[in-house]
Amino acid sequence: MAATVFYLDDIPEPGAVAVLDGPEGRHAATVRRTRVGELITLSDGHGVLADSEVIAAAKDRLELAVRNRRLAEPVIPQVTVVQALPKSDRSELAVELMTEAGADLIVPWQATRCVANWEAKAAKGIEKWRTAAKSAARQSRRAYIPEVAGLHRTRDLLELVRAAKADGAVVAALHESGTGKFTELPLARSKEVILIVGPEGGLDDAELTALADAGADIVLLGPTVLRTSTAAAVALGALGALTKRW
């Protein structure tokens, strides 16, 4: 079984001692009750991994002997999930699921029919998503913690779509009105995929038209209508099976 992963911004060279403290140290030492002699994989969240052994344990703090360092290659295609803001009780769940399923970048979107409204509290919402992404990345032992972008309005999203299409990305807006299938997109040939997930109330007609005009493919993910909090994870699972991500 792979060693548990914890995150440390600055991982020292092999042979040196790393100190894990703060929230990560508290989780490792107090919540997980990690003890001397246990093996831990350290990551900086940006691809660097280091095998280490606990040589000292105190309350909220571990000291670890670093055995080696290596760089995990990014998985291709890179996947951005544009997530319309879910209801507050499902918001962080959506982030956790898409992180565990392999999202590389998460973009919160204030869509027209979103029940949640971040206009006055975007910073707080983004910080919660970043915390949820880090926790889920640790749980799934990822070398890369997904970045959570700033809040996007529809005009921002359309600019993102146009720029991505100009660079050759596949952009898929997942919607029940789609005439094509997600599985029919050229996913395996693309270096970047953008998944757009609408809110509980769905994408409105103006958004669908604007996204299509910007170059997005409006596609059907599967035979059932999924919750906004689970759609990205399902799409990422299908993408993993259809490409070399898995």
Tab-separated table of C-alpha atoms in Angstrom:
chain	number	residue	atom	x	y	z
A	1	MET	CA	0.000	0.000	0.000
A	2	ALA	CA	1.266	3.473	-0.847
A	3	ALA	CA	2.326	5.672	2.056
A	4	THR	CA	0.000	8.414	3.248
A	5	VAL	CA	0.524	11.769	1.503
A	6	PHE	CA	0.923	15.066	3.334
A	7	TYR	CA	1.751	18.440	1.834
A	8	LEU	CA	4.787	20.572	2.567
A	9	ASP	CA	5.626	23.693	0.561
A	10	ASP	CA	9.397	23.274	0.674
A	11	ILE	CA	10.650	19.683	0.575
A	12	PRO	CA	14.348	19.363	1.491
A	13	GLU	CA	16.914	17.276	-0.331
A	14	PRO	CA	17.360	13.547	0.438
A	15	GLY	CA	19.216	13.009	3.708
A	16	ALA	CA	17.807	16.160	5.292
A	17	VAL	CA	15.079	16.423	7.918
A	18	ALA	CA	11.676	17.827	6.993
A	19	VAL	CA	9.371	19.378	9.592
A	20	LEU	CA	5.648	18.942	9.123
A	21	ASP	CA	3.701	21.353	11.310
A	22	GLY	CA	0.747	23.725	11.043
A	23	PRO	CA	-2.563	22.244	9.817
A	24	GLU	CA	-0.809	19.387	7.980
A	25	GLY	CA	1.280	18.513	11.024
A	26	ARG	CA	-1.806	18.639	13.227
A	27	HIS	CA	-3.677	16.309	10.907
A	28	ALA	CA	-0.750	13.892	10.686
A	29	ALA	CA	0.268	13.850	14.352
A	30	THR	CA	-3.015	14.415	16.169
A	31	VAL	CA	-5.797	13.254	13.851
A	32	ARG	CA	-3.993	10.378	12.119
A	33	ARG	CA	-1.836	9.589	15.181
A	34	THR	CA	1.236	9.031	13.034
A	35	ARG	CA	4.103	7.525	15.021
A	36	VAL	CA	7.892	7.203	14.807
A	37	GLY	CA	8.946	4.680	12.172
A	38	GLU	CA	5.933	5.163	9.926
A	39	LEU	CA	6.449	6.000	6.266
A	40	ILE	CA	4.952	9.153	4.783
A	41	THR	CA	5.052	10.536	1.261
A	42	LEU	CA	5.561	14.289	1.206
A	43	SER	CA	4.399	16.406	-1.719
A	44	ASP	CA	4.592	20.087	-2.495
A	45	GLY	CA	1.255	19.829	-4.324
A	46	HIS	CA	2.962	20.730	-7.606
A	47	GLY	CA	4.306	17.312	-8.573
A	48	VAL	CA	7.330	16.866	-6.287
A	49	LEU	CA	7.140	13.712	-4.157
A	50	ALA	CA	9.484	12.538	-1.414
A	51	ASP	CA	9.491	9.261	0.523
A	52	SER	CA	10.197	9.911	4.200
A	53	GLU	CA	10.254	8.206	7.594
A	54	VAL	CA	8.979	9.713	10.841
A	55	ILE	CA	11.887	10.129	13.254
A	56	ALA	CA	10.168	12.293	15.876
A	57	ALA	CA	6.530	12.942	16.735
A	58	ALA	CA	5.038	15.584	19.013
A	59	LYS	CA	1.691	17.291	19.311
A	60	ASP	CA	0.846	18.877	15.948
A	61	ARG	CA	4.354	18.257	14.591
A	62	LEU	CA	6.404	15.558	12.907
A	63	GLU	CA	10.065	15.369	11.951
A	64	LEU	CA	10.828	13.207	8.930
A	65	ALA	CA	13.995	11.876	7.360
A	66	VAL	CA	13.743	12.447	3.619
A	67	ARG	CA	14.860	9.379	1.667
A	68	ASN	CA	14.438	10.543	-1.935
A	69	ARG	CA	12.748	13.075	-4.196
A	70	ARG	CA	11.085	12.613	-7.564
A	71	LEU	CA	8.777	14.468	-9.931
A	72	ALA	CA	5.427	13.009	-10.948
A	73	GLU	CA	4.640	13.741	-14.581
A	74	PRO	CA	1.373	15.626	-15.229
A	75	VAL	CA	-1.396	13.477	-16.681
A	76	ILE	CA	-2.497	14.236	-20.252
A	77	PRO	CA	-4.958	15.565	-21.196
A	78	GLN	CA	-5.063	18.232	-18.526
A	79	VAL	CA	-8.643	18.762	-17.402
A	80	THR	CA	-10.290	21.981	-16.293
A	81	VAL	CA	-13.710	21.733	-14.675
A	82	VAL	CA	-15.887	24.832	-14.866
A	83	GLN	CA	-18.357	24.234	-12.059
A	84	ALA	CA	-21.479	26.355	-11.700
A	85	LEU	CA	-21.907	27.094	-8.015
A	86	PRO	CA	-23.916	24.297	-6.327
A	87	LYS	CA	-26.121	24.792	-3.296
A	88	SER	CA	-24.046	25.417	-0.193
A	89	ASP	CA	-24.632	21.945	1.278
A	90	ARG	CA	-23.230	20.276	-1.858
A	91	SER	CA	-20.633	22.819	-2.910
A	92	GLU	CA	-17.562	21.326	-1.252
A	93	LEU	CA	-18.739	17.792	-2.079
A	94	ALA	CA	-18.554	18.666	-5.770
A	95	VAL	CA	-14.961	19.849	-5.332
A	96	GLU	CA	-13.981	16.758	-3.357
A	97	LEU	CA	-15.433	14.372	-5.948
A	98	MET	CA	-13.858	16.070	-8.960
A	99	THR	CA	-10.500	16.264	-7.175
A	100	GLU	CA	-10.552	12.549	-6.366
A	101	ALA	CA	-11.550	11.845	-9.984
A	102	GLY	CA	-8.573	13.809	-11.344
A	103	ALA	CA	-9.479	17.452	-12.094
A	104	ASP	CA	-6.403	19.642	-12.632
A	105	LEU	CA	-7.999	23.090	-12.481
A	106	ILE	CA	-11.350	24.045	-10.960
A	107	VAL	CA	-13.158	27.201	-12.069
A	108	PRO	CA	-16.143	28.386	-9.995
A	109	TRP	CA	-18.806	29.910	-12.220
A	110	GLN	CA	-21.654	32.244	-11.247
A	111	ALA	CA	-24.168	30.958	-13.807
A	112	THR	CA	-27.577	32.552	-14.305
A	113	ARG	CA	-29.574	29.855	-12.512
A	114	CYS	CA	-27.209	29.293	-9.604
A	115	VAL	CA	-29.029	29.248	-6.275
A	116	ALA	CA	-25.790	30.198	-4.528
A	117	ASN	CA	-24.504	33.724	-5.037
A	118	TRP	CA	-20.851	34.514	-4.369
A	119	GLU	CA	-20.861	38.111	-5.537
A	120	ALA	CA	-20.320	39.422	-2.001
A	121	LYS	CA	-18.317	36.482	-0.622
A	122	ALA	CA	-16.198	35.118	-3.451
A	123	ALA	CA	-12.965	35.092	-1.446
A	124	LYS	CA	-14.522	33.002	1.327
A	125	GLY	CA	-16.049	30.541	-1.137
A	126	ILE	CA	-12.796	30.120	-3.073
A	127	GLU	CA	-10.852	29.482	0.137
A	128	LYS	CA	-13.340	26.772	1.136
A	129	TRP	CA	-12.973	25.130	-2.269
A	130	ARG	CA	-9.180	25.244	-2.032
A	131	THR	CA	-9.305	23.617	1.397
A	132	ALA	CA	-11.673	20.928	0.089
A	133	ALA	CA	-9.428	20.300	-2.921
A	134	LYS	CA	-6.340	19.918	-0.725
A	135	SER	CA	-8.105	17.523	1.643
A	136	ALA	CA	-9.422	15.405	-1.231
A	137	ALA	CA	-6.025	15.398	-2.945
A	138	ARG	CA	-4.472	14.080	0.274
A	139	GLN	CA	-7.180	11.431	0.577
A	140	SER	CA	-6.598	10.251	-2.994
A	141	ARG	CA	-2.786	10.590	-2.640
A	142	ARG	CA	-2.316	13.011	-5.498
A	143	ALA	CA	0.995	14.655	-6.311
A	144	TYR	CA	-0.829	17.675	-7.721
A	145	ILE	CA	-3.421	19.664	-5.800
A	146	PRO	CA	-5.932	21.137	-8.260
A	147	GLU	CA	-5.760	24.897	-8.513
A	148	VAL	CA	-9.016	26.728	-7.761
A	149	ALA	CA	-9.354	29.829	-9.929
A	150	GLY	CA	-11.131	33.033	-9.048
A	151	LEU	CA	-14.875	33.396	-9.502
A	152	HIS	CA	-15.856	33.562	-13.176
A	153	ARG	CA	-18.898	35.338	-14.552
A	154	THR	CA	-20.293	34.201	-17.882
A	155	ARG	CA	-18.292	36.804	-19.816
A	156	ASP	CA	-15.117	35.454	-18.183
A	157	LEU	CA	-16.083	31.900	-19.071
A	158	LEU	CA	-16.678	32.784	-22.720
A	159	GLU	CA	-13.201	34.349	-22.915
A	160	LEU	CA	-11.742	31.179	-21.391
A	161	VAL	CA	-13.573	29.004	-23.934
A	162	ARG	CA	-12.446	31.076	-26.928
A	163	ALA	CA	-8.817	31.063	-25.783
A	164	ALA	CA	-8.858	27.322	-25.107
A	165	LYS	CA	-10.408	26.537	-28.490
A	166	ALA	CA	-7.769	28.678	-30.185
A	167	ASP	CA	-5.143	26.457	-28.513
A	168	GLY	CA	-6.831	23.280	-29.720
A	169	ALA	CA	-8.607	22.234	-26.532
A	170	VAL	CA	-11.792	20.185	-26.396
A	171	VAL	CA	-14.509	22.161	-24.610
A	172	ALA	CA	-17.583	20.193	-23.569
A	173	ALA	CA	-20.656	21.784	-22.015
A	174	LEU	CA	-22.553	18.900	-20.407
A	175	HIS	CA	-26.279	19.302	-20.954
A	176	GLU	CA	-29.333	17.123	-21.543
A	177	SER	CA	-30.148	19.041	-24.756
A	178	GLY	CA	-26.882	17.979	-26.376
A	179	THR	CA	-27.279	16.289	-29.738
A	180	GLY	CA	-23.817	14.720	-29.639
A	181	LYS	CA	-22.338	12.369	-27.076
A	182	PHE	CA	-19.441	13.135	-24.755
A	183	THR	CA	-17.841	9.836	-25.761
A	184	GLU	CA	-17.780	10.942	-29.410
A	185	LEU	CA	-15.489	13.924	-28.778
A	186	PRO	CA	-11.796	13.644	-29.830
A	187	LEU	CA	-10.703	13.374	-26.208
A	188	ALA	CA	-7.744	11.044	-26.734
A	189	ARG	CA	-6.141	13.422	-29.247
A	190	SER	CA	-6.355	16.524	-27.095
A	191	LYS	CA	-3.829	17.867	-24.609
A	192	GLU	CA	-6.490	19.879	-22.797
A	193	VAL	CA	-10.147	19.251	-22.016
A	194	ILE	CA	-12.550	21.713	-20.426
A	195	LEU	CA	-15.724	20.360	-18.835
A	196	ILE	CA	-18.529	22.846	-18.185
A	197	VAL	CA	-21.108	21.804	-15.590
A	198	GLY	CA	-24.264	23.857	-15.121
A	199	PRO	CA	-26.200	24.542	-11.901
A	200	GLU	CA	-29.132	22.621	-10.415
A	201	GLY	CA	-31.540	24.595	-12.588
A	202	GLY	CA	-29.512	23.858	-15.715
A	203	LEU	CA	-27.933	26.143	-18.276
A	204	ASP	CA	-30.355	28.670	-19.689
A	205	ASP	CA	-30.878	29.107	-23.431
A	206	ALA	CA	-28.775	32.265	-23.637
A	207	GLU	CA	-25.825	30.532	-21.946
A	208	LEU	CA	-26.099	27.506	-24.225
A	209	THR	CA	-26.158	29.721	-27.313
A	210	ALA	CA	-23.229	31.841	-26.126
A	211	LEU	CA	-21.141	28.786	-25.249
A	212	ALA	CA	-21.829	27.177	-28.611
A	213	ASP	CA	-20.955	30.420	-30.415
A	214	ALA	CA	-17.672	30.558	-28.455
A	215	GLY	CA	-16.797	27.073	-29.700
A	216	ALA	CA	-18.001	24.734	-26.959
A	217	ASP	CA	-19.614	21.421	-27.875
A	218	ILE	CA	-22.976	20.945	-26.154
A	219	VAL	CA	-22.957	17.230	-25.394
A	220	LEU	CA	-24.885	14.562	-23.542
A	221	LEU	CA	-22.844	12.828	-20.864
A	222	GLY	CA	-25.028	9.771	-20.434
A	223	PRO	CA	-28.574	8.371	-20.349
A	224	THR	CA	-29.514	9.982	-17.007
A	225	VAL	CA	-29.594	13.548	-15.686
A	226	LEU	CA	-26.958	13.967	-12.980
A	227	ARG	CA	-26.730	16.345	-10.064
A	228	THR	CA	-24.411	19.288	-10.615
A	229	SER	CA	-22.287	18.050	-7.711
A	230	THR	CA	-21.612	14.648	-9.316
A	231	ALA	CA	-21.566	15.360	-13.067
A	232	ALA	CA	-17.896	16.386	-13.227
A	233	ALA	CA	-16.734	13.261	-11.379
A	234	VAL	CA	-18.719	11.033	-13.748
A	235	ALA	CA	-17.304	12.848	-16.780
A	236	LEU	CA	-13.768	12.555	-15.410
A	237	GLY	CA	-14.289	8.830	-14.909
A	238	ALA	CA	-15.412	8.416	-18.498
A	239	LEU	CA	-12.499	10.563	-19.668
A	240	GLY	CA	-10.050	8.430	-17.738
A	241	ALA	CA	-11.307	5.289	-19.429
A	242	LEU	CA	-11.324	6.857	-22.910
A	243	THR	CA	-7.815	8.331	-22.733
A	244	LYS	CA	-4.444	7.425	-21.233
A	245	ARG	CA	-5.209	9.168	-17.937
A	246	TRP	CA	-5.987	5.785	-16.349
